Coordinates of C-alpha atoms (C1' of nucleotides) in Angstrom, one line a residue:
Chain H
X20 CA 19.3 -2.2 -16.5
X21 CA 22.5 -4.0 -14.8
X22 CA 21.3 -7.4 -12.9
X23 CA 24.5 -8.9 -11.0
X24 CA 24.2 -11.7 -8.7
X25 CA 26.5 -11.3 -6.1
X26 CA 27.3 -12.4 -2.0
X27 CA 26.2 -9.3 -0.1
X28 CA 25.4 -7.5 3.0
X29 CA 23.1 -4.8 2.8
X30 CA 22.4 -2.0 5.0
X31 CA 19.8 1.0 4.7
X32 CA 19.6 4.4 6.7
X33 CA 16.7 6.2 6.2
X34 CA 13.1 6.4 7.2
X35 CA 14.5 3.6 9.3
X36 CA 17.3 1.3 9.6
X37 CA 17.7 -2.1 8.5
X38 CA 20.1 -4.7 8.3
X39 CA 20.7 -7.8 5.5
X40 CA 23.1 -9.8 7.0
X41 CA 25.5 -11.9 4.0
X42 CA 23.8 -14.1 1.4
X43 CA 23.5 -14.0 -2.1
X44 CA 21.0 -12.0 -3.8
X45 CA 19.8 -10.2 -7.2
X46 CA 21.4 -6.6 -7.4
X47 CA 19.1 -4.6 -10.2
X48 CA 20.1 -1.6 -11.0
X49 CA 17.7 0.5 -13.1
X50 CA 18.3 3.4 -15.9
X51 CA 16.8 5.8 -13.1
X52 CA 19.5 5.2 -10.5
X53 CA 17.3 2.7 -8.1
X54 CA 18.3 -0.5 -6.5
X55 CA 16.4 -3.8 -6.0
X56 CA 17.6 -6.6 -4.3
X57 CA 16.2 -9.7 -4.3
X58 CA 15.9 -13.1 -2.9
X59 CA 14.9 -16.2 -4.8
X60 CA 11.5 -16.3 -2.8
X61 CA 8.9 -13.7 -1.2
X62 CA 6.9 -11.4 -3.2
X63 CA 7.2 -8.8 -5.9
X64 CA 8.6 -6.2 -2.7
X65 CA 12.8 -6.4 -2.6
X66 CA 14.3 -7.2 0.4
X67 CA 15.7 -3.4 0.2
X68 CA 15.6 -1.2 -2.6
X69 CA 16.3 2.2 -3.5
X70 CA 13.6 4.6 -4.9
X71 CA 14.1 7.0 -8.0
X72 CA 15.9 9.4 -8.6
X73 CA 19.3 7.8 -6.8
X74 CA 23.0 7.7 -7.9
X75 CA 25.2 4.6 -7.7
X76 CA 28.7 5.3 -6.4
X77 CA 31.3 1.7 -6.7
X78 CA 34.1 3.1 -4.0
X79 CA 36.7 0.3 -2.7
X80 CA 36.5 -1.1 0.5
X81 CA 37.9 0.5 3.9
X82 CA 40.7 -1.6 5.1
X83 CA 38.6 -3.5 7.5
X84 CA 36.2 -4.1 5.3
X85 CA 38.6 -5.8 2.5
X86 CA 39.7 -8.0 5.0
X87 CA 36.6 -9.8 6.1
X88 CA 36.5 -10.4 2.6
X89 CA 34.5 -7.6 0.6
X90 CA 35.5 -6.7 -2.9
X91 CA 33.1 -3.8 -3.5
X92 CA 31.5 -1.6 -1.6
X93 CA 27.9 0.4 -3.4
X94 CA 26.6 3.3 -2.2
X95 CA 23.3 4.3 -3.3
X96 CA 22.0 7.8 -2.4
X97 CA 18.8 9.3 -2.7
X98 CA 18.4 12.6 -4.7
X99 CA 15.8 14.1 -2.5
X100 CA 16.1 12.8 0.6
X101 CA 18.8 11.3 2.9
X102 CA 18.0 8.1 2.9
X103 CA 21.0 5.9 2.0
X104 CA 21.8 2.0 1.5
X105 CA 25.1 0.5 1.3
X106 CA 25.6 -2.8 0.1
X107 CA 29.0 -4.5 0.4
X108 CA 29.4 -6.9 -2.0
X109 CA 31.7 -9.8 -1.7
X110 CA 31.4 -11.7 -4.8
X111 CA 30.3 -11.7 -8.4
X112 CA 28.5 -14.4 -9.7
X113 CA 27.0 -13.3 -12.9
X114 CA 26.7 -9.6 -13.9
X115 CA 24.6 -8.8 -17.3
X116 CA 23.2 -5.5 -18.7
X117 CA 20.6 -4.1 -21.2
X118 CA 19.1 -1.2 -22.3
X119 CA 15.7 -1.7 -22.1
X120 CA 13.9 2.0 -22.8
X121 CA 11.3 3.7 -21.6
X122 CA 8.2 0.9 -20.9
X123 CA 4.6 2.0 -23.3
X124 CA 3.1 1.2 -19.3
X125 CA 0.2 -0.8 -18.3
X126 CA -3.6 -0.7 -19.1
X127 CA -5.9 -1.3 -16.4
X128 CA -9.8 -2.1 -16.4
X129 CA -11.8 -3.3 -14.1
X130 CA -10.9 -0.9 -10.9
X131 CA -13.0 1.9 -9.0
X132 CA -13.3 4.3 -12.0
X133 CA -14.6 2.0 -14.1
X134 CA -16.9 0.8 -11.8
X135 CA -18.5 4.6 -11.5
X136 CA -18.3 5.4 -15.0
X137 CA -20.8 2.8 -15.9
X138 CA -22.4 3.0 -12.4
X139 CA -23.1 6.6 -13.5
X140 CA -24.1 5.8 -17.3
X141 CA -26.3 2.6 -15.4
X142 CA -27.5 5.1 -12.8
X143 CA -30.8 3.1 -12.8
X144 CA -29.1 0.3 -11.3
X145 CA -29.9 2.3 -7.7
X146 CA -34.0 2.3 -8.7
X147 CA -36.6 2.6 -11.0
X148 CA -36.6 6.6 -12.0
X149 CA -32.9 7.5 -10.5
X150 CA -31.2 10.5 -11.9
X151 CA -27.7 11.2 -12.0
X152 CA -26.8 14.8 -10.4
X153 CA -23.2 14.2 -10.8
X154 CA -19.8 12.1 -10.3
X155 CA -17.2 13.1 -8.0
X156 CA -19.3 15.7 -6.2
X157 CA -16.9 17.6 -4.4
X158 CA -17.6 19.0 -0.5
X159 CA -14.7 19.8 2.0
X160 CA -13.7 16.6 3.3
X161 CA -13.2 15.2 0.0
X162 CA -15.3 14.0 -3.3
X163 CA -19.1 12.2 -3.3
X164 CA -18.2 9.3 -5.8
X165 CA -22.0 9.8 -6.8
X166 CA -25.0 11.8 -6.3
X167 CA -28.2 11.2 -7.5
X168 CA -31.8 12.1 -7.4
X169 CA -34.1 9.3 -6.9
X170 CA -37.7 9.0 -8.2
X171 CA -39.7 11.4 -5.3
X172 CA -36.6 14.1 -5.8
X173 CA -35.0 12.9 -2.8
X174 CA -30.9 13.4 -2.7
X175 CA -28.9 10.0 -2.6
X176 CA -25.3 9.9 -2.3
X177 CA -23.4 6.8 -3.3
X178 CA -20.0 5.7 -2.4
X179 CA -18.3 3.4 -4.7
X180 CA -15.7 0.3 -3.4
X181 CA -14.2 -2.8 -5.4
X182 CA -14.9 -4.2 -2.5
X183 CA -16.9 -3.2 0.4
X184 CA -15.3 -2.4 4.2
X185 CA -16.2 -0.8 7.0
X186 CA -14.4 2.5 6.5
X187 CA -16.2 2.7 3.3
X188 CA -19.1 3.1 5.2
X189 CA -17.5 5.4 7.7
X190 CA -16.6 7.5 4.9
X191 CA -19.8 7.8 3.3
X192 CA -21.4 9.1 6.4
X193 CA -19.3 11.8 6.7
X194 CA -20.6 12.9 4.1
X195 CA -23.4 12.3 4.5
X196 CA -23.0 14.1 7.9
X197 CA -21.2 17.2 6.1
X198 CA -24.2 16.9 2.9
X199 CA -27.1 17.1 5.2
X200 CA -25.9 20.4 6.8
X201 CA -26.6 21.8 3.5
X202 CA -30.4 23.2 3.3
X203 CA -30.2 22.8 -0.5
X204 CA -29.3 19.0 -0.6
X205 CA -31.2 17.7 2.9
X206 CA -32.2 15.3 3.2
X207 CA -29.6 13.0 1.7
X208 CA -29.4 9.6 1.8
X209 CA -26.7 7.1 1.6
X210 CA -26.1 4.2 -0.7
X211 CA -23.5 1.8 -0.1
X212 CA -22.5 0.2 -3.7
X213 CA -19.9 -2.6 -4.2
X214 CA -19.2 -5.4 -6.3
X215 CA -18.3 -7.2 -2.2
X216 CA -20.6 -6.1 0.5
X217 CA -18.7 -7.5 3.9
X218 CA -20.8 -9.0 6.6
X219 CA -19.8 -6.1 9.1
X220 CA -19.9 -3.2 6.1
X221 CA -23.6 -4.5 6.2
X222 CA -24.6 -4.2 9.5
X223 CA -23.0 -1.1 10.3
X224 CA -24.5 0.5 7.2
X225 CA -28.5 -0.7 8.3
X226 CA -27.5 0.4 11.5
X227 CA -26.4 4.0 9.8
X228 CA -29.8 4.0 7.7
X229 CA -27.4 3.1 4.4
X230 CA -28.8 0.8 1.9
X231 CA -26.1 -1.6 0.5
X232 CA -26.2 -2.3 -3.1
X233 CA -23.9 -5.4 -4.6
X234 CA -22.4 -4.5 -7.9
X235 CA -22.0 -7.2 -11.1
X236 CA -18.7 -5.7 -13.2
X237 CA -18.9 -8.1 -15.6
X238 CA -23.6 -7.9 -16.0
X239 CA -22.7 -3.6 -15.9
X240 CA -19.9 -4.3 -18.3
X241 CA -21.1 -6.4 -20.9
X242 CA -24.2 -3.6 -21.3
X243 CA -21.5 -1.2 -22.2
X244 CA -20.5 -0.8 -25.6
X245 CA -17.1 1.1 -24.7
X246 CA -16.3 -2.2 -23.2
X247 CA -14.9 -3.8 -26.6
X248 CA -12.8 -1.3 -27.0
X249 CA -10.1 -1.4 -24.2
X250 CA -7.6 -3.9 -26.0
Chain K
X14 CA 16.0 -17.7 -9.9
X15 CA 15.9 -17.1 -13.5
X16 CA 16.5 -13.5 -15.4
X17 CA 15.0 -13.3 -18.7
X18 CA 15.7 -10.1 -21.0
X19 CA 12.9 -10.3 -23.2
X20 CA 10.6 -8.3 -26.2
X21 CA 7.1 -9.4 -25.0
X22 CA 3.3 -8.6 -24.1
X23 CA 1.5 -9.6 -20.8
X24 CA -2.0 -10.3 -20.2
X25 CA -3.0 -10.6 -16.5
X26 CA -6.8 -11.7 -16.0
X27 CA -7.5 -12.2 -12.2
X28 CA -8.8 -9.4 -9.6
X29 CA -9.2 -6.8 -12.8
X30 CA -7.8 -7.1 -16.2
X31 CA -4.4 -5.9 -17.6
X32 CA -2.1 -5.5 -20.7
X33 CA 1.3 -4.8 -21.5
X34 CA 1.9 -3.8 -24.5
X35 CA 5.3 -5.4 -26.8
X36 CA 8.2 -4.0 -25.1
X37 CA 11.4 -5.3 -24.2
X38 CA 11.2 -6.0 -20.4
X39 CA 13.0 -8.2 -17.8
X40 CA 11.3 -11.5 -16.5
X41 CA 12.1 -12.8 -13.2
X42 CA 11.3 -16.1 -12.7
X43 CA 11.8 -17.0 -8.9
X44 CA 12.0 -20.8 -6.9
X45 CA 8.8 -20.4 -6.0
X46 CA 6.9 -20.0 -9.0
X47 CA 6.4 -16.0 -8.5
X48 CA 6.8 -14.3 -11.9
X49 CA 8.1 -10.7 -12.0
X50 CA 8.1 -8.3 -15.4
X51 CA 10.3 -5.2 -14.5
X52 CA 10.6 -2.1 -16.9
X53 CA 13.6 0.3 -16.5
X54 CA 12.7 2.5 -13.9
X55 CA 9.7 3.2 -11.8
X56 CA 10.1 1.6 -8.5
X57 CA 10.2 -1.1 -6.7
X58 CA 6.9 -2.6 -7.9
X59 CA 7.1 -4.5 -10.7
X60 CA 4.7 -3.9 -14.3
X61 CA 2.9 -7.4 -13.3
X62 CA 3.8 -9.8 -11.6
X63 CA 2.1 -13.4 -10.3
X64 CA 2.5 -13.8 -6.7
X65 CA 3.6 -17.5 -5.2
X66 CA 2.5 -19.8 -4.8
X67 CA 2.1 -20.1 -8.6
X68 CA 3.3 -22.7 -11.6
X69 CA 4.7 -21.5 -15.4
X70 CA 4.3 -23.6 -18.1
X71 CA 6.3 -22.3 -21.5
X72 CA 4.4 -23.4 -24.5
X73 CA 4.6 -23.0 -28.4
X74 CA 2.5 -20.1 -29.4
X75 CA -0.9 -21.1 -31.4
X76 CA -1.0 -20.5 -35.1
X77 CA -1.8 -17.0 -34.9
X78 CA 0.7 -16.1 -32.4
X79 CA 3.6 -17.6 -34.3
X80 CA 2.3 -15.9 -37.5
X81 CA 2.6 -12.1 -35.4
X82 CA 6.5 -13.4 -34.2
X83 CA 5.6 -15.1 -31.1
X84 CA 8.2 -17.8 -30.1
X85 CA 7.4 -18.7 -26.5
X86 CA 4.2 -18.2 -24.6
X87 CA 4.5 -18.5 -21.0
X88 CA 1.3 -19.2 -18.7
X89 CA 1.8 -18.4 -15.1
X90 CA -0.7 -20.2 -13.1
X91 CA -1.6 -19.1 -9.5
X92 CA -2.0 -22.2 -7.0
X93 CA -4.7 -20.6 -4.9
X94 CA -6.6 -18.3 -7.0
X95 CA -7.7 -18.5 -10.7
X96 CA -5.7 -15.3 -11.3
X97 CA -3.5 -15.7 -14.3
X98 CA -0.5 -14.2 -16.6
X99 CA 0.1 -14.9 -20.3
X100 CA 3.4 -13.8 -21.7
X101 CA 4.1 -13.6 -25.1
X102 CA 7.6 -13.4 -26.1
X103 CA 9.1 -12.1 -29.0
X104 CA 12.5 -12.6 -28.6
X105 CA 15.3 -13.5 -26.2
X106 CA 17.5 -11.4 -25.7
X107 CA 19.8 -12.5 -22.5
X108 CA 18.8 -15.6 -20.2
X109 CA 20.7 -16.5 -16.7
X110 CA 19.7 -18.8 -13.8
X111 CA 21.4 -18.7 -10.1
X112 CA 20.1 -21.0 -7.5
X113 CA 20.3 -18.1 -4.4
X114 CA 19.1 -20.4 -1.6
X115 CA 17.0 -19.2 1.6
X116 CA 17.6 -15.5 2.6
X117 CA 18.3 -14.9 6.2
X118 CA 15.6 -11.9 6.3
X119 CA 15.8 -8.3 6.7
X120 CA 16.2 -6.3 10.7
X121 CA 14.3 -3.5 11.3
X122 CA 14.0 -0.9 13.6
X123 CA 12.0 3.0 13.1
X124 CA 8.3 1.7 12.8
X125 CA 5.7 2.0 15.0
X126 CA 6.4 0.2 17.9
X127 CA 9.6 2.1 18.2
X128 CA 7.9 5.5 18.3
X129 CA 5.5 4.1 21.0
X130 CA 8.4 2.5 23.2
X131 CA 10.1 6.0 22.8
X132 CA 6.6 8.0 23.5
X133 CA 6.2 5.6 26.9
X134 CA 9.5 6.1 28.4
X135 CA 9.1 9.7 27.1
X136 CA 5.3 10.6 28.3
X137 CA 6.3 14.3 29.4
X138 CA 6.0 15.1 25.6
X139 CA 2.6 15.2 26.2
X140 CA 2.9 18.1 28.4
X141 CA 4.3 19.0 31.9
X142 CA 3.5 16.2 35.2
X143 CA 2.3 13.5 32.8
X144 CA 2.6 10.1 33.9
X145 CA 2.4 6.4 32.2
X146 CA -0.5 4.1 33.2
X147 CA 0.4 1.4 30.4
X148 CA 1.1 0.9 26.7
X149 CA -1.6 -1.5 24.6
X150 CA -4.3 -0.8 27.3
X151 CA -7.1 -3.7 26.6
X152 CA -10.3 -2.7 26.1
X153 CA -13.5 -4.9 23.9
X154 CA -12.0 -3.4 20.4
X155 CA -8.6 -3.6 20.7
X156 CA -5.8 -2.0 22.4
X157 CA -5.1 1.9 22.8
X158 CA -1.4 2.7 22.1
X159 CA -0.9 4.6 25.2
X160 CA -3.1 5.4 28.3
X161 CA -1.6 8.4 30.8
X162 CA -2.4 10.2 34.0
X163 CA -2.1 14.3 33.1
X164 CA -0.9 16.8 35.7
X165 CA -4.4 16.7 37.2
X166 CA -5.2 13.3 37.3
X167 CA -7.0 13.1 34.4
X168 CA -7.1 9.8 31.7
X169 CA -5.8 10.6 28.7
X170 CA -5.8 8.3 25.6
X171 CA -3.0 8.3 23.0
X172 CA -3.6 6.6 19.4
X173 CA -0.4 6.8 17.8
X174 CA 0.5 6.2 14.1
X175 CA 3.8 7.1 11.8
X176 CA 1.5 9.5 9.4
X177 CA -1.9 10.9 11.2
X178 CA -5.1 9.6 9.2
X179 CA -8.4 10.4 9.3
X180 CA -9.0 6.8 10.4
X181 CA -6.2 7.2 13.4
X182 CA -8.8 9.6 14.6
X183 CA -12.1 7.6 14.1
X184 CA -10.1 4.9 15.6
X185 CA -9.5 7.3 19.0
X186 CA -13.0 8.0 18.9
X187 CA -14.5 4.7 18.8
X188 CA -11.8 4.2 21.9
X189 CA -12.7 7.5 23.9
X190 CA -16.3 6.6 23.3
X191 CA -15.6 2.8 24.8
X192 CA -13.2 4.5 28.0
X193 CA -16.3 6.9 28.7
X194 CA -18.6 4.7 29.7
X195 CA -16.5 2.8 32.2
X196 CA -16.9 5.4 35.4
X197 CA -13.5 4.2 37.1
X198 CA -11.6 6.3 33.7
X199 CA -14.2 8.4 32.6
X200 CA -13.8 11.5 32.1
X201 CA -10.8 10.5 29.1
X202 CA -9.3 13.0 26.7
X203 CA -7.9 12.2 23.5
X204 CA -4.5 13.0 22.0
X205 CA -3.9 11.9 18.7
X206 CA 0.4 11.6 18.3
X207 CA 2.1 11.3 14.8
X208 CA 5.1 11.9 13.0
X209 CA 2.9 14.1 10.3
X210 CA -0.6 14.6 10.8
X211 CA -2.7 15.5 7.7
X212 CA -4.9 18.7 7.4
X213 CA -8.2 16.5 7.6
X214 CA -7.2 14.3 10.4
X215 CA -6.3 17.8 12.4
X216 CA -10.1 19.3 11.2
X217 CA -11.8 16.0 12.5
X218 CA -9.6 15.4 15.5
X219 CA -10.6 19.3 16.3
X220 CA -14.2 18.7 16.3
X221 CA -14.3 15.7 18.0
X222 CA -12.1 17.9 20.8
X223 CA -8.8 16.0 20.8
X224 CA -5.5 17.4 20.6
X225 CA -3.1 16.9 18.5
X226 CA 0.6 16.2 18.7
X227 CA 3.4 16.3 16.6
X228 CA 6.5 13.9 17.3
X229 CA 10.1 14.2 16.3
X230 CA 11.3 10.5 15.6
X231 CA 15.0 11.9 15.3
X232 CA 15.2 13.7 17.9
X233 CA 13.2 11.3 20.3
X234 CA 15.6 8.6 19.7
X235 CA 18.5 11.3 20.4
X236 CA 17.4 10.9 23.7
X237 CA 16.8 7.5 23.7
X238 CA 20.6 5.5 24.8
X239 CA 19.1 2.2 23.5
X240 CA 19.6 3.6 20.0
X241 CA 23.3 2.7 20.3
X242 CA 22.9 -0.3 20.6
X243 CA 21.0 -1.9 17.8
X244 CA 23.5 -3.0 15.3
Chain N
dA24 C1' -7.7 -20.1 9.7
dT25 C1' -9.4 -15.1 9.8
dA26 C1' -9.4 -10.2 11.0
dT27 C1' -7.0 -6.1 11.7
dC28 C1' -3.3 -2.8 11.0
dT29 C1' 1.1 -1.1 9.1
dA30 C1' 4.0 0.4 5.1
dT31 C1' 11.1 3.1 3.6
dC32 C1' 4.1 1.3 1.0
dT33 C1' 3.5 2.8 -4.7
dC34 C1' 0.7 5.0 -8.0
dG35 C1' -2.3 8.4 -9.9
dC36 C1' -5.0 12.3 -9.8
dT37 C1' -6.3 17.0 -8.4
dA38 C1' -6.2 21.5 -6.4
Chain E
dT7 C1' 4.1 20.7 -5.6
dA8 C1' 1.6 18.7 -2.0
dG9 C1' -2.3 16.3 -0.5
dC10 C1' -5.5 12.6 -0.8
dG11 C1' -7.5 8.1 -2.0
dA12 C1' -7.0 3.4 -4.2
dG13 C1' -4.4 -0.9 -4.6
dG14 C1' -4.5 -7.6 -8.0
dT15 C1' -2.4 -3.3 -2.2
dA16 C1' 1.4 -6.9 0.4
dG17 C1' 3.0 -8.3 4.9
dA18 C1' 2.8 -9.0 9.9
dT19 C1' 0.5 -9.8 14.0
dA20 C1' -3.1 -11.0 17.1
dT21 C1' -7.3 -13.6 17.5

DNA sequence: ATATCTATCTCGCTA
DNA sequence: TAGCGAGGTAGATAT
């Protein structure tokens, strides 16, 4: 990784076209061929980047260029596509590098698949008597996060959100749309589960004939053994 | 902005858990408190990161933590959430600072409302004798991209999005349904416009009987003389 | 302030 | 490889 902090303009043909007009900003240039560049403020998004795989190209400035004052010019091209950013650099102000290897990468918990894998080993969490059929059910317009069997036989499906919107809901009646087509299955019911129910998710799903169910990660995760385990 | 090469772990205990295991990473430390932990390649997104506004306090490691080569241990803070990030470094292994001052910002041009101002002044793309009543036509739930007059006098809604969704096309359903019911439009067709649309957005949009169209960006700004003239 | 929608989204999984 | 869904989505814009 090369990390120079130079005066620069920046500008980046591609998808679209944008323009950064002269400042001074972080340059990082990673082992893979991309480009960051960032300000001292924002977020963790660049003001422009490059994405992976790219090659860096350090040509000399056109004569125009060189006299309105740049020093460098960097052209960073995309392997696969076309997209392209040029970034004329007009002075260096510190310039360090490092090999830093290949990163061991992060470990998560706590996101959807966690939630159904002890949603699915809790399945009583839905009701007294609930069965699990199975998890990611799949139909044609895409996986069931859950389907059960509740005490009277009845099919339930359940979709699964960190939080709960109103597309989840949309989304689970689809399927439930597509599920109750099938003579085997019908009728299915719906079950909106999430550890966040939202005010409108609610009232569209009582007005769909979904029950909402409000998920505790940490209550479901403490009765899981496996939970110990993840650091 | 500080730059910190460094051989260190990162906890992150906020929305979900996270860990990083000991590797040597780079740690961006910007004016506003945000913390970034980069790796050599991926993209643009960093391993973790804590988003401003957001406070770092560096403080000597506990017993344990000195005893297992910890020399530093840096606890990120956020100001508005209780989201936090512990790293633990190992060792220092480069360390610059640059005050960069305010960036002047990025121009853009190529997103949405640049396909829809091209699509207006365009309309025949949707087929022979079509004519323009108004782009961001009002109605209860929000605006419809486009609303046209086809060769018979018929109202046709457009929803228009970069890369066709299946919730582009519940969102030009929810419209059509709303455009029905006012006798002065109704009957309105749909056309759902994008610069891909996805297999399951074409299925849906063909059983809710609205057509689909494909648009070329590229060549729809070829036509367009404004193009010239942005930078 | 909140709600909604876009994104050069990125990332990971699966068919 | 392409498609599809999730994200600590983030960021912008209209309400």
């Amino acid at each position: 990784m090369r990390l120079v902090i130079a005066r620069c303009s920046v500008d980046y043909i591609g998808r679209l076209r944008a323009h950064l007009p002269l400042a001074t900003r972080l340059l990082m240039v990673k082992a893979d061929g991309s480009v960051l560049i960032h300000s001292d403020g924002g977020s963790y998004k660049p003001l422009n980047w490059m994405s992976p795989p790219a090659t860096l190209r350090i040509t000399e400035p056109g004569a125009d260029d060189a006299e309105a004052g740049v020093v460098e010019v960097w052209n960073v091209q995309s392997a696969k596509t076309d997209d392209k950013l040029v970034i004329s650099v007009y002075e260096h102000l510190s310039d360090v590098a490092h090999d830093l290897g290949t990163d061991p990468g992060l470990i998560k918990d706590g996101v959807e698949a966690d939630l159904q894998r002890l949603l699915a080993e809790q399945i009583t969490k839905l009701g007294e008597g609930y069965t699990l059929i199975r998890r990611e059910y799949m139909t044609a317009i895409g996986p069931v996060d859950i389907l059960a069997r509740d005490a009277a036989g009845a099919t339930v499906a359940v979709e699964l959100k960190r939080r709960g919107d109103i597309d989840g809901v949309e989304q689970l009646t689809r399927y439930l749309e597509l599920l109750n087509r099938d003579p085997l299955l019908a009728p299915v019911r719906g079950v909106f589960a999430a550890q966040q129910i939202k005010p409108q998710a609610k009232v569209l799903a009582a007005d769909r004939g979904i029950d909402c169910l409000t998920l505790d990660y940490d209550e479901m995760r403490g009765v899981d053994d496996s939970a110990s385990r993840l650091f």
